[in-house]
Short mmCIF file of C-alpha atoms in Angstrom, two decimals:
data_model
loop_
_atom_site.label_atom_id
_atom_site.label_comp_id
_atom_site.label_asym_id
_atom_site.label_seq_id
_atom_site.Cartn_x
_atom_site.Cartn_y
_atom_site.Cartn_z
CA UNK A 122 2.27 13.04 -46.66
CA UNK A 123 3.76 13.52 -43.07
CA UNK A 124 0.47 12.77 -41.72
CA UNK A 125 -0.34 9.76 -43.52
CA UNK A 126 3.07 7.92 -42.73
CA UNK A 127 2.55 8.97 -39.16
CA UNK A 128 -1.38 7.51 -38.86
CA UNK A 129 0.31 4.21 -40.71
CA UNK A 130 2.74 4.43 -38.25
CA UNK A 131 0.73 4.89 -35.27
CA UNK A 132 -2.04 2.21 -36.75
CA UNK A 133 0.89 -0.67 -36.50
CA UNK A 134 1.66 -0.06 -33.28
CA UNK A 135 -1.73 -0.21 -32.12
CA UNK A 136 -2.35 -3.59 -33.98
CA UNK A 137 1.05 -4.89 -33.08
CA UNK A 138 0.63 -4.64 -30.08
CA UNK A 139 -3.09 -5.05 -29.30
CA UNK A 140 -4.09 -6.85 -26.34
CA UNK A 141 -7.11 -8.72 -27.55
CA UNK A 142 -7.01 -10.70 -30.16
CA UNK A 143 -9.48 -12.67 -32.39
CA UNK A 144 -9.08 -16.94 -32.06
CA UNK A 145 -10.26 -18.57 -34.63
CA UNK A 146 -13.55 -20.85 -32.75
CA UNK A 147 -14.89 -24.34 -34.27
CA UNK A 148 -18.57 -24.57 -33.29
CA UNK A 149 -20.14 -26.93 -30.69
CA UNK A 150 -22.38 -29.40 -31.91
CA UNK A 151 -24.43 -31.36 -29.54
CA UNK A 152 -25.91 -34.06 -31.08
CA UNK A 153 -28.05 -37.39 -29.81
CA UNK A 154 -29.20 -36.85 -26.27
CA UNK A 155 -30.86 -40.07 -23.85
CA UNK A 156 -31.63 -39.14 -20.05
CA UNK A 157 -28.26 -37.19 -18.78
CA UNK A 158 -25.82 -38.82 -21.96
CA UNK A 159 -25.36 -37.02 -24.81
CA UNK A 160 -22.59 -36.61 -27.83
CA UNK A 161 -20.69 -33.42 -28.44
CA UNK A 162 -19.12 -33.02 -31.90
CA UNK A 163 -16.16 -30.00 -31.62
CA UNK A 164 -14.48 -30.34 -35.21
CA UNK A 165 -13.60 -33.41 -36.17
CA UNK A 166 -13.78 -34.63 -32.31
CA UNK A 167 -16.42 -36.78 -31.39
CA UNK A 168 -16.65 -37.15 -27.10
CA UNK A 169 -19.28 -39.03 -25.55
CA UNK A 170 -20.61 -37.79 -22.11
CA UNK A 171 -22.46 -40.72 -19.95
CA UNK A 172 -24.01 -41.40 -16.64
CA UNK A 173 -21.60 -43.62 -14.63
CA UNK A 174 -23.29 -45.89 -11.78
CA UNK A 175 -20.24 -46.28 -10.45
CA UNK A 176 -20.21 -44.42 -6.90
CA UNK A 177 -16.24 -43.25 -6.21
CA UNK A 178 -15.22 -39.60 -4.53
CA UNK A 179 -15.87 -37.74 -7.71
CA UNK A 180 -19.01 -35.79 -7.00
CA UNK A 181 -20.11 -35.41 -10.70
CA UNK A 182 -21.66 -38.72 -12.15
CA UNK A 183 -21.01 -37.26 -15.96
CA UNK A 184 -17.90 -39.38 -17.46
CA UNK A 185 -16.65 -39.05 -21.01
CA UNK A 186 -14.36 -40.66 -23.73
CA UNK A 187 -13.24 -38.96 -26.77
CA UNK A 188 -11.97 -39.63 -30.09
CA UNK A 189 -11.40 -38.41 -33.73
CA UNK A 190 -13.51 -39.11 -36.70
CA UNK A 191 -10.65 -40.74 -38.43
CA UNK A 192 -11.60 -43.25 -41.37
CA UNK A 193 -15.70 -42.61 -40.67
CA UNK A 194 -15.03 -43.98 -36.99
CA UNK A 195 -18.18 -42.58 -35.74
CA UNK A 196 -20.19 -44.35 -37.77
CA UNK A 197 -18.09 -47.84 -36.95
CA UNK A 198 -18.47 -47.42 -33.45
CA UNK A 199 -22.15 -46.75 -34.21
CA UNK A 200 -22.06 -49.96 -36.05
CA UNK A 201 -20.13 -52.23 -33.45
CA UNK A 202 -22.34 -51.31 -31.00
CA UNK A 203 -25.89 -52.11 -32.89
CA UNK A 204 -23.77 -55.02 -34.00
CA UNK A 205 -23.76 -56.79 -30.89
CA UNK A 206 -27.30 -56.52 -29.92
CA UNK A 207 -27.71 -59.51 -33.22
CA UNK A 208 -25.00 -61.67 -31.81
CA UNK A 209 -25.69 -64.41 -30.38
CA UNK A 210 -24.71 -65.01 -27.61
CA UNK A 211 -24.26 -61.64 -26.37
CA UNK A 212 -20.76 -61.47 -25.79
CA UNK A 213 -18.48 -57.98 -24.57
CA UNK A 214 -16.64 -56.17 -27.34
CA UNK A 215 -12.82 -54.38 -26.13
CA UNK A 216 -12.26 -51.50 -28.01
CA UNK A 217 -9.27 -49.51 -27.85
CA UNK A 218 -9.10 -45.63 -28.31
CA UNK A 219 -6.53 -43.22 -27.84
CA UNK A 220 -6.49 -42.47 -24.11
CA UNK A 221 -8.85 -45.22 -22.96
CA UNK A 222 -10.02 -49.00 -23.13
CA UNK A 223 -13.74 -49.40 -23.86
CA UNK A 224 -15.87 -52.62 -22.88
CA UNK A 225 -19.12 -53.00 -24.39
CA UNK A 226 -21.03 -55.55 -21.84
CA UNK A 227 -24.26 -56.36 -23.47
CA UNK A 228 -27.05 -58.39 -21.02
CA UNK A 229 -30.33 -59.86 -21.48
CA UNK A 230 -31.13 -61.36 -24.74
CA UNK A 231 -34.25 -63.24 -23.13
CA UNK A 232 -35.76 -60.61 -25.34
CA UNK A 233 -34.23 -59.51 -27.96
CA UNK A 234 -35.47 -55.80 -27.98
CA UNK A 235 -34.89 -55.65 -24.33
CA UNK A 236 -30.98 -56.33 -24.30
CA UNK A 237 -28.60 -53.83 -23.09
CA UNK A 238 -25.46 -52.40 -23.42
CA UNK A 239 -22.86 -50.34 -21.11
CA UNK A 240 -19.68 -48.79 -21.54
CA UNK A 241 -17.16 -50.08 -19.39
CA UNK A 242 -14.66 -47.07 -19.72
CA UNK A 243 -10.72 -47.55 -18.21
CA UNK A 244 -8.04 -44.91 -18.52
CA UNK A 245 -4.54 -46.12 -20.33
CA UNK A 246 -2.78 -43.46 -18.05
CA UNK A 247 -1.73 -45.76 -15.26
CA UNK A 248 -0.88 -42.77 -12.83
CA UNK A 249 -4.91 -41.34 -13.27
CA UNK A 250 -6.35 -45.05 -13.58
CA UNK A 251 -10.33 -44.33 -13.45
CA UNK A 252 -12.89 -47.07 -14.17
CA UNK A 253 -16.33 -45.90 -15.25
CA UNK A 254 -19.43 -47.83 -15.84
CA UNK A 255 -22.40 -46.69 -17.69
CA UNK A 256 -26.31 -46.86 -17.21
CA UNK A 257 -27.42 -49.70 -19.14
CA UNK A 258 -28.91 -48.72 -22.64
CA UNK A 259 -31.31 -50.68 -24.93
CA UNK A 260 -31.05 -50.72 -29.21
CA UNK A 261 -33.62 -47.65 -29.54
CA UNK A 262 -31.23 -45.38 -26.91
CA UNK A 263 -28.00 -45.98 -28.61
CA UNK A 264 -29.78 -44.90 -32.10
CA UNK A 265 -31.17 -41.83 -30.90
CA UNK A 266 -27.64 -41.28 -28.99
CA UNK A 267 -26.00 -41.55 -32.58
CA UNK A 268 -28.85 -39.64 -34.28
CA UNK A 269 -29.50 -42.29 -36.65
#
């Protein structure tokens, strides 16, 4: 009986007081990809990764906006954007999300399956202000970017 009490003993310490510890992980999903952009889905955290033309001291051209699939907002944004590729004129959409300001500047409804859109992306913190532009994408890019 000794023995017992002293392995149970011994076994809480160990566990206690174990260095390494298991985290509970929530997979990566990458989904739509077009040229270098792409959308990552971690939980219920949709962040969209783009090309910005914009040339500024940051060496890395990859730029990103997040936000949370709250009330099916991936699929609204998803909608707003196709949205304005039928209006007429094109005309720029300001969305707001939770740590940024998002323009989307549509051009060039000559033809209508050859208009554009790009994310105009500006930070709300005004002590890290960054302004990001995106490559221009047509109707076809932004559905395969979505996956729909």
């Amino acid at each position: 009986m000794k023995k017992i009490i002293t392995i149970a003993i011994l076994f809480f310490s160990f566990v206690s007081f174990a260095q390494i510890k298991v985290i509970e992980t929530v997979p990566v999903e990458k989904l739509g990809k077009v040229n270098n952009n792409y959308i990552q889905k971690i939980g219920d955290e949709y962040t969209v990764y783009y090309t910005s033309i914009l040339n500024d001291d940051d060496s890395s051209p990859l730029r990103k906006f997040s936000f949370k699939n709250v009330n099916n907002d991936y699929t609204n944004l998803y909608n707003i954007i196709i949205g304005g590729f039928t209006a007429s004129p094109l005309y720029d959409i300001k969305l707001e999300l939770p740590n940024n300001y998002i323009w989307l500047h549509y051009t060039g409804n000559v033809v209508p399956d050859k208009a554009t859109v790009q994310f105009m992306v500006s930070s709300k913190d005004r002590d890290a202000a960054t302004n990001s532009v995106s490559e221009p994408l047509v109707k076809d890019q932004i559905s395969k970017l979505f996956q729909k």
